[in-house]
Coordinates of C-alpha atoms in Angstrom, one line a residue:
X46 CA -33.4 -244.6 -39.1
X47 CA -33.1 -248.1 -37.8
X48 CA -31.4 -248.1 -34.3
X49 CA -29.0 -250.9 -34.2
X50 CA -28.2 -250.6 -30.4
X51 CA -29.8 -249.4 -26.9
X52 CA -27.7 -247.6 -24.4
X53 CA -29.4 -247.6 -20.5
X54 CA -28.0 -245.8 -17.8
X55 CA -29.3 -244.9 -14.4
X56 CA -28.1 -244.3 -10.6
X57 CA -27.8 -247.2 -8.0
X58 CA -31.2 -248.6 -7.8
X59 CA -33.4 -247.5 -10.1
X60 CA -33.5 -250.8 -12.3
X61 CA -31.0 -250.4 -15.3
X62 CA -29.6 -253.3 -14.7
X63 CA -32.9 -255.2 -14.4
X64 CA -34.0 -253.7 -17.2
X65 CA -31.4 -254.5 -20.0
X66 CA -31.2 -258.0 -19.1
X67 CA -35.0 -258.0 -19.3
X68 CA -35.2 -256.4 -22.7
X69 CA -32.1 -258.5 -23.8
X70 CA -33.9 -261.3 -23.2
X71 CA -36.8 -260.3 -25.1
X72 CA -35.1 -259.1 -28.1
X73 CA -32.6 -261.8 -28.2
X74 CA -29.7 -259.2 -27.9
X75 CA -26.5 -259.2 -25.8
X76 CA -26.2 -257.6 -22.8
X77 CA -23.0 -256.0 -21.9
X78 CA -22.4 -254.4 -18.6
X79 CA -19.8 -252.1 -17.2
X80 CA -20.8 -252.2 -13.9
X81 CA -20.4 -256.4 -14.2
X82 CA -16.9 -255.7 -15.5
X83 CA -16.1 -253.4 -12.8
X84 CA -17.5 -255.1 -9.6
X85 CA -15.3 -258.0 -10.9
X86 CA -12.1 -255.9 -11.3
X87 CA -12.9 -254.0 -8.0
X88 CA -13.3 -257.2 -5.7
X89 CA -10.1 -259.0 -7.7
X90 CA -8.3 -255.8 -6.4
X91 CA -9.6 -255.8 -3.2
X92 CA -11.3 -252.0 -3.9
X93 CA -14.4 -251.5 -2.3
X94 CA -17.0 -250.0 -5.1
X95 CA -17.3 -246.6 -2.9
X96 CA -13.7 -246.2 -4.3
X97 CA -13.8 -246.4 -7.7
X98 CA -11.8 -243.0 -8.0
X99 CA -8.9 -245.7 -7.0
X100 CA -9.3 -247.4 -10.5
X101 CA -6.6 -246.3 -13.2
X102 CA -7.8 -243.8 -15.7
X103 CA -6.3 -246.2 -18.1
X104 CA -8.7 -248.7 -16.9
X105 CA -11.6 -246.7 -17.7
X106 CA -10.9 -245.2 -20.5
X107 CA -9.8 -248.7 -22.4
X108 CA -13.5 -249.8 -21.5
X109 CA -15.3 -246.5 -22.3
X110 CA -13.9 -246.2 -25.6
X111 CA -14.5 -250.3 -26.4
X112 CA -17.6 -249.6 -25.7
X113 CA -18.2 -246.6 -28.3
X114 CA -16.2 -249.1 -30.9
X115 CA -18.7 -251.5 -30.4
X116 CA -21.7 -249.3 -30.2
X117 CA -20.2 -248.2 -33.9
X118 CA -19.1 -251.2 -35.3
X119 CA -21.6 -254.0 -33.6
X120 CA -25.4 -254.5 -33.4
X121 CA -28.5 -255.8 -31.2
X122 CA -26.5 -254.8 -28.0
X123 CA -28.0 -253.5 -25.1
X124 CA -25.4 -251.4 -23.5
X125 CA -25.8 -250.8 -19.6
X126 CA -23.5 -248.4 -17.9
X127 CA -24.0 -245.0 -15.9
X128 CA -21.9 -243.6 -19.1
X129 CA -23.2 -245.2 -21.8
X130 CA -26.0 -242.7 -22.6
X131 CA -23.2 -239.8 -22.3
X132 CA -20.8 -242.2 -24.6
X133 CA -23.0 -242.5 -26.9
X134 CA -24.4 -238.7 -27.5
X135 CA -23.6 -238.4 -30.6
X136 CA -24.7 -241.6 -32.1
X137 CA -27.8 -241.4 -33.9
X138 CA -27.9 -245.4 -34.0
X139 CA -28.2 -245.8 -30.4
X140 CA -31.5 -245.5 -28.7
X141 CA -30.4 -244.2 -25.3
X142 CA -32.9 -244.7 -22.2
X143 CA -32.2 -243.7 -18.9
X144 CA -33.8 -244.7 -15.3
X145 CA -34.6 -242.6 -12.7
X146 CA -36.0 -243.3 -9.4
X147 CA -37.2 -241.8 -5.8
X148 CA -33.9 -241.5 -3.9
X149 CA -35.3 -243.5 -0.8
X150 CA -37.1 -246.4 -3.3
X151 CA -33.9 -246.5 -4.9
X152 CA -31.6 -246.8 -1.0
X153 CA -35.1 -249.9 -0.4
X154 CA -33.8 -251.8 -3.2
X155 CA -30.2 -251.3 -3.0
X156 CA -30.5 -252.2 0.7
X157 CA -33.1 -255.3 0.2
X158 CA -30.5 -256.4 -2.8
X159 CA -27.4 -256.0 -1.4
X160 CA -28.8 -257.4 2.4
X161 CA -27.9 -253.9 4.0
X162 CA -29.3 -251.2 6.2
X163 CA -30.6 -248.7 4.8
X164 CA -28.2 -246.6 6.0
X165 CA -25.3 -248.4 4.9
X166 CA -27.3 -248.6 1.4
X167 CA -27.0 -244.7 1.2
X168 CA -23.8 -244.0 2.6
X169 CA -22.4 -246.2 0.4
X170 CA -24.1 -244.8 -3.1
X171 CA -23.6 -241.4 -2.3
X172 CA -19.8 -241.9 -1.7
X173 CA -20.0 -244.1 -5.1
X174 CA -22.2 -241.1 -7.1
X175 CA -19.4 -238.7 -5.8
X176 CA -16.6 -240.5 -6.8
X177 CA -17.6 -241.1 -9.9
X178 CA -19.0 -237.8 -10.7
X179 CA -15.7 -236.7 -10.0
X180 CA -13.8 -239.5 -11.8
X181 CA -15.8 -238.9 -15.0
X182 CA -15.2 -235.1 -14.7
X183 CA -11.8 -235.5 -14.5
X184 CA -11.7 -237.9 -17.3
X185 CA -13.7 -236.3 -19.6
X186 CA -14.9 -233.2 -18.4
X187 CA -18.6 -234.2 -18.3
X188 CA -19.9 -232.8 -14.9
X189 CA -23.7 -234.1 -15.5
X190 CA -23.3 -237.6 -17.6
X191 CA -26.5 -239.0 -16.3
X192 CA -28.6 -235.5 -17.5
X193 CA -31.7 -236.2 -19.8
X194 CA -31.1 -234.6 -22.5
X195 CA -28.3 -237.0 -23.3
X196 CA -31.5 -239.8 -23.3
X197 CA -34.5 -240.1 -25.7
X198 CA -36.3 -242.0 -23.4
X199 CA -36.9 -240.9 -19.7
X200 CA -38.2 -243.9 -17.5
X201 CA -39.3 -243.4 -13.9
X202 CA -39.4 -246.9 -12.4
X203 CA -40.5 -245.4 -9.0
X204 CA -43.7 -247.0 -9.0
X205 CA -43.2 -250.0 -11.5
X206 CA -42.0 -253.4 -11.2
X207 CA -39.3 -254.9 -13.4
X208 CA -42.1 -256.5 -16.0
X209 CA -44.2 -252.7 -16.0
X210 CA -40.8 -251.2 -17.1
X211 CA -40.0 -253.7 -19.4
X212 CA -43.1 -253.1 -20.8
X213 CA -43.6 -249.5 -21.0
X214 CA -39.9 -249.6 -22.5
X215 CA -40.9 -252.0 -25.3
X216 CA -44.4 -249.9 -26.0
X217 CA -41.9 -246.5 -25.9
X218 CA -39.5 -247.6 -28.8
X219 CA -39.8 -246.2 -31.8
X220 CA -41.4 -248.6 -34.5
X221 CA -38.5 -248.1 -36.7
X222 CA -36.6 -250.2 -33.7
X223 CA -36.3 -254.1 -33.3

């Protein structure tokens, strides 16, 4: 079985983001992003992230299911999203990786990245985690969306750089893959 798409998801700093524009890049796919999409909508609303429980279901739900259209109907996209390895379960045709990182690694980059304390770089992602642990509940009943066994590839960036993950990732997919 070919895979004609690659779902990544992962908590506040542990590289998802770097990763699938990375691997993007090297594949020659698109990237799409929901985070992109909602940092845009959040500061054009004047919502912090933290709340994200503020944003319509409707909102969500428009994107969420887009996405699982596209992951259907579309390939060579690299779909990055906290969700999109839940989303995207029950889709054979989707290789779905997720990050994972030490908690205080994670609150150095997010606070290097974002030019905050560290402090302020974990108040702010555990409010965020919470909300939308309780956002996604809500929505769709899903109380651990970011569990591994949603994932057929588990990648602890901990102690790697961007281009080690990149790698490793590359050297992990199956041969049948791009």
């Amino acid at each position: 079985m070919n895979f004609k798409n690659i779902a990544i998801s992962g908590d506040t700093g542990t590289g998802k983001t770097t990763l699938a524009k990375k691997l993007a890049k090297k594949l020659g796919w698109q990237h799409l992003s929901t985070g992109e999409y909602f940092r845009k909508w959040h500061g054009e609303h004047g919502i912090p992230l933290e709340k994200t429980g503020e944003i319509p279901e409707e909102v969500d739900k428009e994107i969420d299911f887009g996405y699982q259209t596209k992951m259907q109907d579309e390939e060579h996209i690299i779909f990055e999203s906290r969700l999109s390895g839940w989303l995207s379960k029950n889709f054979p045709f989707v290789f779905r990786i997720i990050c994972i990182t030490d908690f205080e690694v994670a609150m150095e980059r997010v606070s290097k990245r974002d030019r905050i304390s560290i402090e302020e770089a974990k108040e702010k992602s555990q409010e965020r985690s919470k909300a939308l642990q309780e956002k996604f509940e809500n929505l769709y009943g899903v109380k651990n969306f970011l569990d591994p066994e949603y994932f057929n590839l588990v990648v602890d960036t901990t102690n790697m750089d961007p281009l080690e993950t990149l790698e490793f990732v590359l050297d992990a997919l199956p041969p049948e893959a791009p």
